[in-house]
Structures are given as structure tokens and as C-alpha cells.
């Protein structure tokens, strides 16, 4: 299977010579940063309709290159599979291709359950993974289907997965079951409330510096913004 058949190439934007958009390519390069946009939200009871990421691209492409010398690749938009499981499989193929080029993938969009695919693809090549998640919700529900409620328990419970440390940042006490919070603490994983992260990066900075995988639930980002209004 050629994963290129499942990716819509991004359109070209006019940019200045000094802007990042002027140096972005569409093919995975050695030691590059690879952007991939995902529209499948079925794991969060949403749909898989094609999203328009034009606004995000335009703003990112306008940034200055400064002294940033790492190659940047915009693969484009991932075409959602017939099922969400198909989308997971295609995404893992793309991530594996990035690994063989020593490229760092940055996946934008998609429901939170795609963290399972990110972890799975990384685990295929790397052991003892340090995983940092930013999310206002800690969900450890069980279930056969991978979705935004079950993906974390599947990562913790898979026999072939090798997780060294898990850091959960930005959870909100009033939105979570006490048992989920207690369980994370009992297995000695790090968990930090949103309120503890305000006005200081001292507690959380090491969790990003040492992380092999970082995922962000945008609901948590919205929670941050509400506090500064």
C-alpha cells in the first residue's frame, strides 16, 4: 500500500523568501519535521468530513524562518478511511515512513484516539516511551473499540507496548472521576492539575524535554484561554 494514495497534497501559497512557507516541501526529507493534517473525528462521536486547514497553513507559512535550518515538510491532508480503524492504519503507515527518514511527525487535527496510533507506531521502533499528554480529561474506560474514552487504557494495557513514564498535564478536578485520578497516582505516573500549571513552566518543562511523544487535547487549550480572559 502506498500511503501517498491516501493523502491530498496541500495547495501552494505565495510567500516571501524569508518566510517558512518559502522552504516547505511536500516529500519526507531526512531529519525533517513533517506536518500531516487529519479530519477524522469519529473516535469522538464526530464525523470524517474533510476539514479546511487553509487558515492554519496560511498563518504558519507566514512565520519567519529566522535561523531555523531543519527541513519542514507539509505532506497534506489524510483521507479518512471507510472506518476509523482504517484511518488508524493509514496514519501508522505514514508515521513509520517518517521514522525511517528520522523525521519528526506533527499531526494536526483528528480525535484524541489517534494518540493510540501515534504511540503504536512509535512503539514499533522505540521502547521505554516517555509519553506526555495535555488534556482536561483522564479517561480510563474499557472497551473493544478504540475511541477518545478508551485509547489510554489500551495503551496502558497492551502487552506489546513499552511505556516508561506517563505525564498527564492540565486535568481539571471537577471534570474527572476520582478513581481515574487515584489510579494514575497509584502507578506513580505524573499528574498535574490545570491550576498548578498557571504562571510557571517549572513543573512541566522537564516532561516535554524528555518526552518521546506529546499529544494535546484542544479542549484543554480552550480551558487555558478561559482563565486569561
PDB file of C-alpha atoms in Angstrom:
ATOM      1  CA  UNK A   1       0.000   0.000   0.000  1.00  0.00           C
ATOM      2  CA  UNK A   2       1.276   3.450  -0.921  1.00  0.00           C
ATOM      3  CA  UNK A   3       0.152   5.864   1.770  1.00  0.00           C
ATOM      4  CA  UNK A   4       0.562   8.687  -0.760  1.00  0.00           C
ATOM      5  CA  UNK A   5      -2.700   7.466  -2.312  1.00  0.00           C
ATOM      6  CA  UNK A   6      -4.485   8.485   0.892  1.00  0.00           C
ATOM      7  CA  UNK A   7      -3.079  11.998   1.179  1.00  0.00           C
ATOM      8  CA  UNK A   8      -4.336  15.159  -0.509  1.00  0.00           C
ATOM      9  CA  UNK A   9      -1.361  17.336  -1.329  1.00  0.00           C
ATOM     10  CA  UNK A  10      -1.571  20.910   0.046  1.00  0.00           C
ATOM     11  CA  UNK A  11      -2.097  23.858  -2.255  1.00  0.00           C
ATOM     12  CA  UNK A  12       0.676  26.350  -2.819  1.00  0.00           C
ATOM     13  CA  UNK A  13       0.648  29.755  -1.117  1.00  0.00           C
ATOM     14  CA  UNK A  14       2.574  32.816  -2.173  1.00  0.00           C
ATOM     15  CA  UNK A  15       5.157  33.674   0.487  1.00  0.00           C
ATOM     16  CA  UNK A  16       8.215  35.865   0.832  1.00  0.00           C
ATOM     17  CA  UNK A  17      11.750  34.485   0.636  1.00  0.00           C
ATOM     18  CA  UNK A  18      12.261  34.977   4.368  1.00  0.00           C
ATOM     19  CA  UNK A  19       9.091  33.139   5.410  1.00  0.00           C
ATOM     20  CA  UNK A  20       8.786  29.484   6.412  1.00  0.00           C
ATOM     21  CA  UNK A  21       6.341  28.807   3.597  1.00  0.00           C
ATOM     22  CA  UNK A  22       9.063  29.515   1.058  1.00  0.00           C
ATOM     23  CA  UNK A  23      11.087  26.491   2.183  1.00  0.00           C
ATOM     24  CA  UNK A  24       8.334  23.944   2.857  1.00  0.00           C
ATOM     25  CA  UNK A  25       8.436  20.814   0.698  1.00  0.00           C
ATOM     26  CA  UNK A  26       5.871  18.048   0.096  1.00  0.00           C
ATOM     27  CA  UNK A  27       8.095  14.958   0.318  1.00  0.00           C
ATOM     28  CA  UNK A  28       9.509  13.461   3.508  1.00  0.00           C
ATOM     29  CA  UNK A  29      13.136  14.523   3.938  1.00  0.00           C
ATOM     30  CA  UNK A  30      15.862  13.110   6.153  1.00  0.00           C
ATOM     31  CA  UNK A  31      15.843  14.616   9.668  1.00  0.00           C
ATOM     32  CA  UNK A  32      12.868  16.844   8.922  1.00  0.00           C
ATOM     33  CA  UNK A  33       9.697  17.952  10.673  1.00  0.00           C
ATOM     34  CA  UNK A  34       6.651  16.536   8.889  1.00  0.00           C
ATOM     35  CA  UNK A  35       3.188  18.104   9.139  1.00  0.00           C
ATOM     36  CA  UNK A  36       0.106  15.972   8.497  1.00  0.00           C
ATOM     37  CA  UNK A  37      -3.492  17.148   8.860  1.00  0.00           C
ATOM     38  CA  UNK A  38      -6.285  14.756   9.894  1.00  0.00           C
ATOM     39  CA  UNK A  39     -10.064  15.281   9.592  1.00  0.00           C
ATOM     40  CA  UNK A  40     -11.378  12.069  11.167  1.00  0.00           C
ATOM     41  CA  UNK A  41     -13.303  12.723  14.397  1.00  0.00           C
ATOM     42  CA  UNK A  42     -15.340   9.523  14.508  1.00  0.00           C
ATOM     43  CA  UNK A  43     -13.496   8.429  17.647  1.00  0.00           C
ATOM     44  CA  UNK A  44     -15.170  11.344  19.428  1.00  0.00           C
ATOM     45  CA  UNK A  45     -18.643  10.654  18.000  1.00  0.00           C
ATOM     46  CA  UNK A  46     -17.945  13.159  15.254  1.00  0.00           C
ATOM     47  CA  UNK A  47     -17.625  12.634  11.525  1.00  0.00           C
ATOM     48  CA  UNK A  48     -14.904  12.233   8.919  1.00  0.00           C
ATOM     49  CA  UNK A  49     -15.831  15.114   6.641  1.00  0.00           C
ATOM     50  CA  UNK A  50     -12.876  16.915   5.096  1.00  0.00           C
ATOM     51  CA  UNK A  51     -11.835  19.883   7.212  1.00  0.00           C
ATOM     52  CA  UNK A  52     -10.372  23.080   5.753  1.00  0.00           C
ATOM     53  CA  UNK A  53      -6.932  23.690   7.260  1.00  0.00           C
ATOM     54  CA  UNK A  54      -6.160  26.601   4.935  1.00  0.00           C
ATOM     55  CA  UNK A  55      -6.251  29.188   7.730  1.00  0.00           C
ATOM     56  CA  UNK A  56      -3.745  27.275   9.873  1.00  0.00           C
ATOM     57  CA  UNK A  57      -1.404  26.778   6.933  1.00  0.00           C
ATOM     58  CA  UNK A  58      -1.518  30.431   5.882  1.00  0.00           C
ATOM     59  CA  UNK A  59      -0.633  31.677   9.365  1.00  0.00           C
ATOM     60  CA  UNK A  60       2.137  29.121   9.805  1.00  0.00           C
ATOM     61  CA  UNK A  61       3.627  29.731   6.359  1.00  0.00           C
ATOM     62  CA  UNK A  62       3.859  33.483   7.112  1.00  0.00           C
ATOM     63  CA  UNK A  63       6.223  32.986  10.062  1.00  0.00           C
ATOM     64  CA  UNK A  64       9.870  33.975   9.703  1.00  0.00           C
ATOM     65  CA  UNK A  65      12.474  31.308   9.015  1.00  0.00           C
ATOM     66  CA  UNK A  66      14.978  33.151  11.243  1.00  0.00           C
ATOM     67  CA  UNK A  67      17.896  30.714  11.743  1.00  0.00           C
ATOM     68  CA  UNK A  68      15.685  27.614  11.591  1.00  0.00           C
ATOM     69  CA  UNK A  69      17.543  25.166   9.363  1.00  0.00           C
ATOM     70  CA  UNK A  70      15.596  21.931   9.894  1.00  0.00           C
ATOM     71  CA  UNK A  71      13.688  20.896   6.733  1.00  0.00           C
ATOM     72  CA  UNK A  72       9.911  21.312   7.044  1.00  0.00           C
ATOM     73  CA  UNK A  73       7.510  19.086   5.115  1.00  0.00           C
ATOM     74  CA  UNK A  74       3.774  19.547   4.652  1.00  0.00           C
ATOM     75  CA  UNK A  75       2.514  16.161   3.468  1.00  0.00           C
ATOM     76  CA  UNK A  76      -1.051  17.402   3.189  1.00  0.00           C
ATOM     77  CA  UNK A  77      -4.418  16.114   4.421  1.00  0.00           C
ATOM     78  CA  UNK A  78      -5.001  12.470   5.304  1.00  0.00           C
ATOM     79  CA  UNK A  79      -8.009  10.974   3.528  1.00  0.00           C
ATOM     80  CA  UNK A  80     -10.210   9.271   6.122  1.00  0.00           C
ATOM     81  CA  UNK A  81     -10.689   5.524   5.683  1.00  0.00           C
ATOM     82  CA  UNK A  82     -14.032   3.747   5.332  1.00  0.00           C
ATOM     83  CA  UNK A  83     -13.824   3.094   9.064  1.00  0.00           C
ATOM     84  CA  UNK A  84     -11.939   4.860  11.822  1.00  0.00           C
ATOM     85  CA  UNK A  85      -9.814   1.706  12.120  1.00  0.00           C
ATOM     86  CA  UNK A  86      -8.746   2.208   8.503  1.00  0.00           C
ATOM     87  CA  UNK A  87      -7.717   5.773   9.330  1.00  0.00           C
ATOM     88  CA  UNK A  88      -5.642   4.499  12.243  1.00  0.00           C
ATOM     89  CA  UNK A  89      -3.890   2.007   9.981  1.00  0.00           C
ATOM     90  CA  UNK A  90      -3.085   4.569   7.279  1.00  0.00           C
ATOM     91  CA  UNK A  91      -1.765   7.025   9.865  1.00  0.00           C
ATOM     92  CA  UNK A  92       0.552   4.372  11.314  1.00  0.00           C
ATOM     93  CA  UNK A  93       1.947   3.714   7.823  1.00  0.00           C
ATOM     94  CA  UNK A  94       2.757   7.399   7.413  1.00  0.00           C
ATOM     95  CA  UNK A  95       4.385   7.562  10.853  1.00  0.00           C
ATOM     96  CA  UNK A  96       6.558   4.538  10.092  1.00  0.00           C
ATOM     97  CA  UNK A  97       7.731   6.191   6.866  1.00  0.00           C
ATOM     98  CA  UNK A  98       8.710   9.242   8.924  1.00  0.00           C
ATOM     99  CA  UNK A  99      10.692   7.079  11.330  1.00  0.00           C
ATOM    100  CA  UNK A 100      12.774   5.529   8.562  1.00  0.00           C
ATOM    101  CA  UNK A 101      13.735   9.058   7.484  1.00  0.00           C
ATOM    102  CA  UNK A 102      14.451  10.086  11.097  1.00  0.00           C
ATOM    103  CA  UNK A 103      11.715  12.703  10.649  1.00  0.00           C
ATOM    104  CA  UNK A 104       9.572  14.087  13.466  1.00  0.00           C
ATOM    105  CA  UNK A 105       5.843  13.883  12.635  1.00  0.00           C
ATOM    106  CA  UNK A 106       3.428  16.584  13.811  1.00  0.00           C
ATOM    107  CA  UNK A 107      -0.201  15.508  13.407  1.00  0.00           C
ATOM    108  CA  UNK A 108      -2.776  18.311  13.430  1.00  0.00           C
ATOM    109  CA  UNK A 109      -6.475  17.539  13.899  1.00  0.00           C
ATOM    110  CA  UNK A 110      -8.347  14.292  14.434  1.00  0.00           C
ATOM    111  CA  UNK A 111      -9.959  12.990  17.596  1.00  0.00           C
ATOM    112  CA  UNK A 112      -7.938  12.134  20.694  1.00  0.00           C
ATOM    113  CA  UNK A 113      -7.976   8.391  19.999  1.00  0.00           C
ATOM    114  CA  UNK A 114      -5.336   8.859  17.295  1.00  0.00           C
ATOM    115  CA  UNK A 115      -2.875   9.091  20.163  1.00  0.00           C
ATOM    116  CA  UNK A 116      -3.114   5.301  20.159  1.00  0.00           C
ATOM    117  CA  UNK A 117      -1.799   5.174  16.584  1.00  0.00           C
ATOM    118  CA  UNK A 118       0.956   7.647  17.390  1.00  0.00           C
ATOM    119  CA  UNK A 119       2.024   5.529  20.345  1.00  0.00           C
ATOM    120  CA  UNK A 120       1.694   2.267  18.410  1.00  0.00           C
ATOM    121  CA  UNK A 121       3.852   3.479  15.518  1.00  0.00           C
ATOM    122  CA  UNK A 122       6.496   4.841  17.885  1.00  0.00           C
ATOM    123  CA  UNK A 123       6.467   1.683  19.995  1.00  0.00           C
ATOM    124  CA  UNK A 124       7.223  -0.409  16.897  1.00  0.00           C
ATOM    125  CA  UNK A 125      10.623   1.294  16.649  1.00  0.00           C
ATOM    126  CA  UNK A 126      11.285   2.515  20.206  1.00  0.00           C
ATOM    127  CA  UNK A 127      10.933   1.007  23.668  1.00  0.00           C
ATOM    128  CA  UNK A 128      10.507   2.582  27.114  1.00  0.00           C
ATOM    129  CA  UNK A 129       8.500   5.502  25.785  1.00  0.00           C
ATOM    130  CA  UNK A 130       8.002   8.727  27.734  1.00  0.00           C
ATOM    131  CA  UNK A 131       4.509   9.980  26.897  1.00  0.00           C
ATOM    132  CA  UNK A 132       3.234  13.446  27.843  1.00  0.00           C
ATOM    133  CA  UNK A 133      -0.442  14.263  27.325  1.00  0.00           C
ATOM    134  CA  UNK A 134      -2.168  17.609  27.809  1.00  0.00           C
ATOM    135  CA  UNK A 135      -5.853  17.018  28.425  1.00  0.00           C
ATOM    136  CA  UNK A 136      -8.535  18.262  30.785  1.00  0.00           C
ATOM    137  CA  UNK A 137      -9.947  14.722  30.935  1.00  0.00           C
ATOM    138  CA  UNK A 138      -8.451  11.476  32.223  1.00  0.00           C
ATOM    139  CA  UNK A 139     -10.455   8.634  30.729  1.00  0.00           C
ATOM    140  CA  UNK A 140      -9.533   5.039  31.542  1.00  0.00           C
ATOM    141  CA  UNK A 141     -12.700   3.370  30.313  1.00  0.00           C
ATOM    142  CA  UNK A 142     -12.511  -0.159  28.938  1.00  0.00           C
ATOM    143  CA  UNK A 143     -13.896  -1.264  25.580  1.00  0.00           C
ATOM    144  CA  UNK A 144     -13.128  -3.204  22.431  1.00  0.00           C
ATOM    145  CA  UNK A 145     -13.314  -0.187  20.137  1.00  0.00           C
ATOM    146  CA  UNK A 146     -10.591   2.460  20.266  1.00  0.00           C
ATOM    147  CA  UNK A 147     -12.106   5.874  20.870  1.00  0.00           C
ATOM    148  CA  UNK A 148     -11.375   9.001  22.897  1.00  0.00           C
ATOM    149  CA  UNK A 149     -12.579   7.287  26.091  1.00  0.00           C
ATOM    150  CA  UNK A 150     -10.654   4.004  25.758  1.00  0.00           C
ATOM    151  CA  UNK A 151      -7.370   4.803  23.978  1.00  0.00           C
ATOM    152  CA  UNK A 152      -5.422   5.485  27.176  1.00  0.00           C
ATOM    153  CA  UNK A 153      -6.437   2.235  28.882  1.00  0.00           C
ATOM    154  CA  UNK A 154      -5.482   0.385  25.692  1.00  0.00           C
ATOM    155  CA  UNK A 155      -2.039   1.978  25.736  1.00  0.00           C
ATOM    156  CA  UNK A 156      -1.560   1.041  29.391  1.00  0.00           C
ATOM    157  CA  UNK A 157      -2.970  -2.461  28.958  1.00  0.00           C
ATOM    158  CA  UNK A 158      -1.367  -3.631  25.705  1.00  0.00           C
ATOM    159  CA  UNK A 159       1.169  -6.397  26.382  1.00  0.00           C
ATOM    160  CA  UNK A 160       3.381  -5.392  23.464  1.00  0.00           C
ATOM    161  CA  UNK A 161       3.507  -1.712  24.422  1.00  0.00           C
ATOM    162  CA  UNK A 162       6.516  -0.400  26.329  1.00  0.00           C
ATOM    163  CA  UNK A 163       5.755   2.736  28.320  1.00  0.00           C
ATOM    164  CA  UNK A 164       8.348   4.037  30.749  1.00  0.00           C
ATOM    165  CA  UNK A 165       6.685   7.208  32.021  1.00  0.00           C
ATOM    166  CA  UNK A 166       3.323   8.876  31.528  1.00  0.00           C
ATOM    167  CA  UNK A 167       2.737  12.522  32.359  1.00  0.00           C
ATOM    168  CA  UNK A 168      -0.811  13.904  32.365  1.00  0.00           C
ATOM    169  CA  UNK A 169      -0.948  17.699  32.393  1.00  0.00           C
ATOM    170  CA  UNK A 170      -3.834  20.140  32.634  1.00  0.00           C
ATOM    171  CA  UNK A 171      -6.574  17.910  34.054  1.00  0.00           C
ATOM    172  CA  UNK A 172      -9.495  19.597  35.791  1.00  0.00           C
ATOM    173  CA  UNK A 173     -10.629  18.060  39.043  1.00  0.00           C
ATOM    174  CA  UNK A 174     -14.337  18.830  38.588  1.00  0.00           C
ATOM    175  CA  UNK A 175     -14.471  17.034  35.212  1.00  0.00           C
ATOM    176  CA  UNK A 176     -12.901  13.733  36.235  1.00  0.00           C
ATOM    177  CA  UNK A 177     -13.734  10.601  38.150  1.00  0.00           C
ATOM    178  CA  UNK A 178     -11.822  10.402  41.396  1.00  0.00           C
ATOM    179  CA  UNK A 179     -10.968   6.750  40.686  1.00  0.00           C
ATOM    180  CA  UNK A 180      -9.167   7.663  37.433  1.00  0.00           C
ATOM    181  CA  UNK A 181      -7.051  10.281  39.170  1.00  0.00           C
ATOM    182  CA  UNK A 182      -6.293   7.905  42.026  1.00  0.00           C
ATOM    183  CA  UNK A 183      -5.244   5.107  39.683  1.00  0.00           C
ATOM    184  CA  UNK A 184      -2.782   7.325  37.793  1.00  0.00           C
ATOM    185  CA  UNK A 185      -1.207   8.321  41.097  1.00  0.00           C
ATOM    186  CA  UNK A 186      -1.107   4.743  42.392  1.00  0.00           C
ATOM    187  CA  UNK A 187       1.024   3.576  39.462  1.00  0.00           C
ATOM    188  CA  UNK A 188       3.317   6.555  40.148  1.00  0.00           C
ATOM    189  CA  UNK A 189       2.725   8.385  36.890  1.00  0.00           C
ATOM    190  CA  UNK A 190       2.836  12.179  36.998  1.00  0.00           C
ATOM    191  CA  UNK A 191      -0.421  14.111  37.030  1.00  0.00           C
ATOM    192  CA  UNK A 192      -0.690  17.900  37.291  1.00  0.00           C
ATOM    193  CA  UNK A 193      -3.853  19.956  37.576  1.00  0.00           C
ATOM    194  CA  UNK A 194      -4.509  22.912  35.305  1.00  0.00           C
ATOM    195  CA  UNK A 195      -4.344  25.293  38.284  1.00  0.00           C
ATOM    196  CA  UNK A 196      -0.840  24.080  39.150  1.00  0.00           C
ATOM    197  CA  UNK A 197       0.419  24.994  35.679  1.00  0.00           C
ATOM    198  CA  UNK A 198      -0.591  28.635  35.760  1.00  0.00           C
ATOM    199  CA  UNK A 199       2.151  31.285  35.553  1.00  0.00           C
ATOM    200  CA  UNK A 200       5.020  28.809  35.715  1.00  0.00           C
ATOM    201  CA  UNK A 201       6.658  26.213  33.482  1.00  0.00           C
ATOM    202  CA  UNK A 202       8.982  24.925  36.179  1.00  0.00           C
ATOM    203  CA  UNK A 203       6.949  21.802  36.952  1.00  0.00           C
ATOM    204  CA  UNK A 204       6.048  20.852  33.416  1.00  0.00           C
ATOM    205  CA  UNK A 205       9.069  21.787  31.292  1.00  0.00           C
ATOM    206  CA  UNK A 206      11.021  18.569  32.063  1.00  0.00           C
ATOM    207  CA  UNK A 207       8.061  16.461  30.921  1.00  0.00           C
ATOM    208  CA  UNK A 208       8.282  17.994  27.443  1.00  0.00           C
ATOM    209  CA  UNK A 209      12.061  17.957  27.206  1.00  0.00           C
ATOM    210  CA  UNK A 210      12.230  14.223  27.937  1.00  0.00           C
ATOM    211  CA  UNK A 211       9.106  13.190  26.014  1.00  0.00           C
ATOM    212  CA  UNK A 212       9.177  10.782  23.082  1.00  0.00           C
ATOM    213  CA  UNK A 213       5.522  11.554  22.347  1.00  0.00           C
ATOM    214  CA  UNK A 214       3.358  14.592  23.146  1.00  0.00           C
ATOM    215  CA  UNK A 215      -0.370  14.836  22.439  1.00  0.00           C
ATOM    216  CA  UNK A 216      -2.666  17.787  23.078  1.00  0.00           C
ATOM    217  CA  UNK A 217      -6.425  17.715  23.580  1.00  0.00           C
ATOM    218  CA  UNK A 218      -7.640  21.071  22.245  1.00  0.00           C
ATOM    219  CA  UNK A 219     -10.374  21.153  24.910  1.00  0.00           C
ATOM    220  CA  UNK A 220      -7.557  21.705  27.401  1.00  0.00           C
ATOM    221  CA  UNK A 221      -6.201  24.600  25.345  1.00  0.00           C
ATOM    222  CA  UNK A 222      -9.627  26.228  25.410  1.00  0.00           C
ATOM    223  CA  UNK A 223      -9.609  25.814  29.171  1.00  0.00           C
ATOM    224  CA  UNK A 224      -6.327  27.683  29.363  1.00  0.00           C
ATOM    225  CA  UNK A 225      -7.668  30.581  27.317  1.00  0.00           C
ATOM    226  CA  UNK A 226     -10.750  30.955  29.502  1.00  0.00           C
ATOM    227  CA  UNK A 227      -8.557  31.671  32.518  1.00  0.00           C
ATOM    228  CA  UNK A 228      -6.866  34.627  30.807  1.00  0.00           C
ATOM    229  CA  UNK A 229      -9.997  36.405  29.578  1.00  0.00           C
TER     230      UNK A 229
END
